[in-house]
Amino acid sequence: MIRSMRDDIDTVLIDRARLGARIADLGSEITRDLQALHPDPGQIVLLPVLTGAMFFAADLIREIPLKIRVEYVSVTSYPGTATQSRGPRLRIPLPENLGGKHVVIVDDILDSGQTLSLLLDLISRQAPASIRVCVLLHKIKKQETSPPLKADYVGFEIPDAFVVGFGLDYDDYYRNLPEIVTLKRSLLDGSGSP
Ligand code: 5GP
Ligand code: MG
């Protein structure tokens, strides 16, 4: 039998109800800000960063009752069982039609900011009308080495721990957990079975 993912959880940091309520609030905030731009139809593009942001983006988009388009980018920075960034890498070419658009990048988590810096740099070369960044989680470090990139919208601030669930993975597992959790230490450091 396949093991239940529940056996691997150490702590539930954010449960499903809190995620849902906060995503609804973020949707309202983004809707209000986009409406204030008085954009032409088709001028707004939501840009989820796959794979991690796919669950968050799917819920967020349905809380934005405006006529908007959805494109996507795919970035990898934590290959396999890594729990430290190995540097972000685009997995597919960026959409090329972002010039003149109001772009909202949607990512799962802002940690070192390398992923979002890369995307902001590449997207701004296309001369969009504006770029906003929305992240579900912002990891707060005790000692920030360089000034962190600021997201325009942040769902939750979390402590500096490796988290999974709601799209976030470890070795491509746990994305389908409906809450944000930490895993048992023994699973991450490979010091034996949990
Ligand atoms: P950054 O480039 O800001 O250091 O990291 C952003 C990316 O790294 C996120 O989009 C996510 O894919 C991955 N990441 C950062 N922290 C975590 C974490 O705690 N858990 C998981 N599963 N992925 C993370
Ligand atoms: Mg990511």
Coordinates of C-alpha atoms and ligand atoms in Angstrom, one line a residue:
M1 CA 0.0 0.0 0.0
I2 CA 1.2 3.6 -0.7
R3 CA 2.1 5.4 2.6
S4 CA -0.2 8.2 3.6
M5 CA 1.4 11.6 3.3
R6 CA 0.0 12.5 6.7
D7 CA 2.5 10.2 8.4
D8 CA 5.3 12.4 7.1
I9 CA 4.0 15.7 8.5
D10 CA 5.8 17.3 11.4
T11 CA 3.7 20.5 11.9
V12 CA 0.8 22.0 10.0
L13 CA 1.7 25.7 9.6
I14 CA -1.3 26.9 7.7
D15 CA -4.5 24.9 7.3
R16 CA -6.9 24.8 4.4
A17 CA -9.4 27.2 5.9
R18 CA -6.8 29.9 6.6
L19 CA -5.4 29.5 3.0
G20 CA -8.9 29.8 1.5
A21 CA -9.8 32.9 3.5
R22 CA -6.5 34.7 2.8
I23 CA -6.6 33.9 -1.0
A24 CA -10.0 35.4 -1.2
D25 CA -8.7 38.6 0.5
L26 CA -5.7 38.7 -1.9
G27 CA -8.1 38.3 -4.9
S28 CA -10.1 41.3 -3.7
E29 CA -7.0 43.4 -3.2
I30 CA -5.7 42.5 -6.7
T31 CA -9.1 43.1 -8.3
R32 CA -9.3 46.5 -6.7
D33 CA -5.8 47.5 -7.8
L34 CA -6.2 46.3 -11.3
Q35 CA -9.6 48.1 -11.7
A36 CA -7.9 51.3 -10.6
L37 CA -5.7 51.1 -13.7
H38 CA -8.8 51.2 -16.0
P39 CA -7.1 48.8 -18.4
D40 CA -8.4 47.9 -21.8
P41 CA -9.8 44.3 -22.1
G42 CA -7.0 41.8 -22.7
Q43 CA -4.4 44.0 -21.1
I44 CA -4.1 42.1 -17.9
V45 CA -2.1 38.9 -17.8
L46 CA -1.8 36.6 -14.7
L47 CA 1.5 34.7 -14.9
P48 CA 1.8 31.7 -12.5
V49 CA 5.2 30.3 -11.9
L50 CA 4.9 26.5 -12.3
T51 CA 5.0 24.0 -10.9
G52 CA 4.7 25.2 -7.3
A53 CA 2.2 28.1 -7.8
M54 CA -0.3 26.1 -9.8
F55 CA -2.7 25.4 -6.9
F56 CA -2.4 28.9 -5.4
A57 CA -2.9 30.5 -8.8
A58 CA -5.9 28.3 -9.6
D59 CA -7.6 29.4 -6.5
L60 CA -6.5 33.1 -6.8
I61 CA -7.7 33.5 -10.4
R62 CA -11.2 32.4 -9.4
E63 CA -11.2 35.2 -6.8
I64 CA -10.6 37.8 -9.5
P65 CA -13.8 38.5 -11.4
L66 CA -12.2 40.5 -14.2
K67 CA -11.7 39.7 -17.8
I68 CA -8.0 38.7 -17.7
R69 CA -5.7 36.3 -19.5
V70 CA -3.5 33.6 -18.0
E71 CA -0.1 32.6 -19.3
Y72 CA 2.5 30.7 -17.4
V73 CA 6.3 30.3 -16.8
S74 CA 8.1 27.3 -15.5
V75 CA 11.1 27.7 -13.3
T76 CA 13.1 25.1 -11.3
S77 CA 15.5 25.9 -8.5
Y78 CA 15.2 22.9 -6.1
P79 CA 16.0 19.8 -8.2
G80 CA 15.0 16.5 -6.6
T81 CA 15.7 16.2 -2.9
A82 CA 17.4 19.6 -2.6
T83 CA 16.1 21.8 0.2
Q84 CA 18.4 24.7 -0.8
S85 CA 18.1 26.7 -4.0
R86 CA 20.5 25.6 -6.7
G87 CA 19.7 28.8 -8.7
P88 CA 16.6 29.4 -10.8
R89 CA 16.5 28.1 -14.3
L90 CA 13.7 28.6 -16.9
R91 CA 12.3 25.3 -18.1
I92 CA 10.4 26.7 -21.0
P93 CA 10.7 30.0 -22.9
L94 CA 8.9 32.9 -21.5
P95 CA 5.7 34.1 -23.2
E96 CA 6.7 36.7 -25.8
N97 CA 3.5 38.8 -25.8
L98 CA 3.9 40.7 -22.5
G99 CA 4.8 44.1 -24.0
G100 CA 2.2 46.8 -23.0
K101 CA 0.4 44.4 -20.6
H102 CA -0.2 44.7 -16.9
V103 CA 1.5 41.5 -15.7
V104 CA 0.8 39.9 -12.3
I105 CA 3.4 37.2 -11.5
V106 CA 2.0 34.6 -9.1
D107 CA 4.5 32.5 -7.2
D108 CA 4.3 30.0 -4.3
I109 CA 7.1 31.4 -2.1
L110 CA 9.6 34.2 -1.9
D111 CA 12.8 33.0 -0.3
S112 CA 16.1 34.4 -1.5
G113 CA 14.2 36.3 -4.3
Q114 CA 16.4 34.8 -7.1
T115 CA 13.5 33.3 -9.0
L116 CA 11.5 36.5 -9.0
S117 CA 14.5 38.7 -9.7
L118 CA 15.2 36.6 -12.8
L119 CA 11.6 36.8 -14.0
L120 CA 11.4 40.6 -13.3
D121 CA 14.5 41.1 -15.3
L122 CA 13.4 39.0 -18.3
I123 CA 9.9 40.3 -18.3
S124 CA 10.8 44.0 -18.1
R125 CA 12.8 43.6 -21.3
Q126 CA 9.5 43.1 -23.1
A127 CA 8.4 46.6 -21.8
P128 CA 5.1 45.6 -20.1
A129 CA 2.8 48.4 -18.9
S130 CA 3.3 47.3 -15.3
I131 CA 4.5 44.3 -13.3
R132 CA 3.1 43.2 -9.9
V133 CA 4.3 40.2 -7.8
C134 CA 2.0 38.1 -5.7
V135 CA 3.3 35.3 -3.5
L136 CA 1.5 33.0 -1.2
L137 CA 4.4 32.8 1.3
H138 CA 7.3 35.0 2.3
K139 CA 10.0 33.2 4.3
I140 CA 11.4 35.5 6.9
K141 CA 15.1 34.9 7.7
K142 CA 16.7 35.8 11.0
Q143 CA 19.6 37.5 9.2
E144 CA 18.8 38.8 5.8
T145 CA 22.1 39.0 3.8
S146 CA 20.9 41.2 0.9
P147 CA 17.8 43.4 0.8
P148 CA 14.9 41.1 -0.1
L149 CA 12.9 41.8 -3.1
K150 CA 9.5 43.1 -2.1
A151 CA 6.3 41.4 -3.3
D152 CA 3.3 43.6 -3.8
Y153 CA 1.0 41.0 -2.3
V154 CA 2.0 38.4 0.3
G155 CA -0.4 35.8 1.7
F156 CA 1.5 34.7 4.8
E157 CA 4.9 35.4 6.4
I158 CA 6.4 32.1 7.6
P159 CA 9.6 31.2 9.6
D160 CA 12.8 30.1 7.8
A161 CA 11.8 26.4 7.5
F162 CA 11.5 24.1 4.5
V163 CA 7.7 23.7 3.8
V164 CA 5.6 21.6 1.5
G165 CA 2.0 21.2 0.5
F166 CA -0.5 23.3 -1.5
G167 CA 1.8 23.0 -4.6
L168 CA 5.2 23.0 -2.8
D169 CA 7.1 19.8 -3.2
Y170 CA 9.9 17.7 -1.8
D171 CA 11.4 15.5 -4.5
D172 CA 8.1 16.2 -6.4
Y173 CA 5.9 14.7 -3.7
Y174 CA 3.5 16.4 -1.3
R175 CA 2.2 19.0 -3.8
N176 CA -1.3 17.6 -3.3
L177 CA -1.4 18.2 0.5
P178 CA -4.1 20.8 1.0
E179 CA -2.2 22.7 3.7
I180 CA 1.2 24.1 4.3
V181 CA 3.3 21.9 6.5
T182 CA 6.8 21.0 7.6
L183 CA 8.1 17.4 7.2
K184 CA 9.6 15.2 9.8
R185 CA 13.3 15.9 10.1
S186 CA 14.2 12.3 9.5
L187 CA 12.7 12.4 6.0
L188 CA 14.8 15.5 5.0
D189 CA 18.2 14.6 6.4
G190 CA 18.0 11.0 5.4
S191 CA 18.9 9.8 8.9
G192 CA 16.6 6.8 8.8
S193 CA 12.9 6.1 8.3
P194 CA 10.4 8.4 10.0
Ligands
5GP1 P1 14.0 31.9 -4.2 O1 14.4 31.9 -5.6 O2 13.2 33.1 -3.8 O3 15.1 31.5 -3.3 O4 13.0 30.6 -4.0 C1 11.8 30.6 -4.7 C2 11.5 29.2 -5.2 O5 12.2 28.2 -4.4 C3 10.1 28.9 -4.9 O6 9.3 29.3 -6.0 C4 10.0 27.5 -4.6 O7 9.9 26.7 -5.8 C5 11.4 27.1 -4.0 N1 11.3 27.2 -2.5 C6 11.8 28.1 -1.7 N2 11.6 27.8 -0.4 C7 10.9 26.6 -0.4 C8 10.4 25.7 0.6 O8 10.5 26.0 1.8 N3 9.8 24.6 0.2 C9 9.7 24.2 -1.1 N4 9.1 23.1 -1.4 N5 10.2 25.0 -2.1 C10 10.8 26.2 -1.8
MG2 MG 8.9 27.9 -7.6

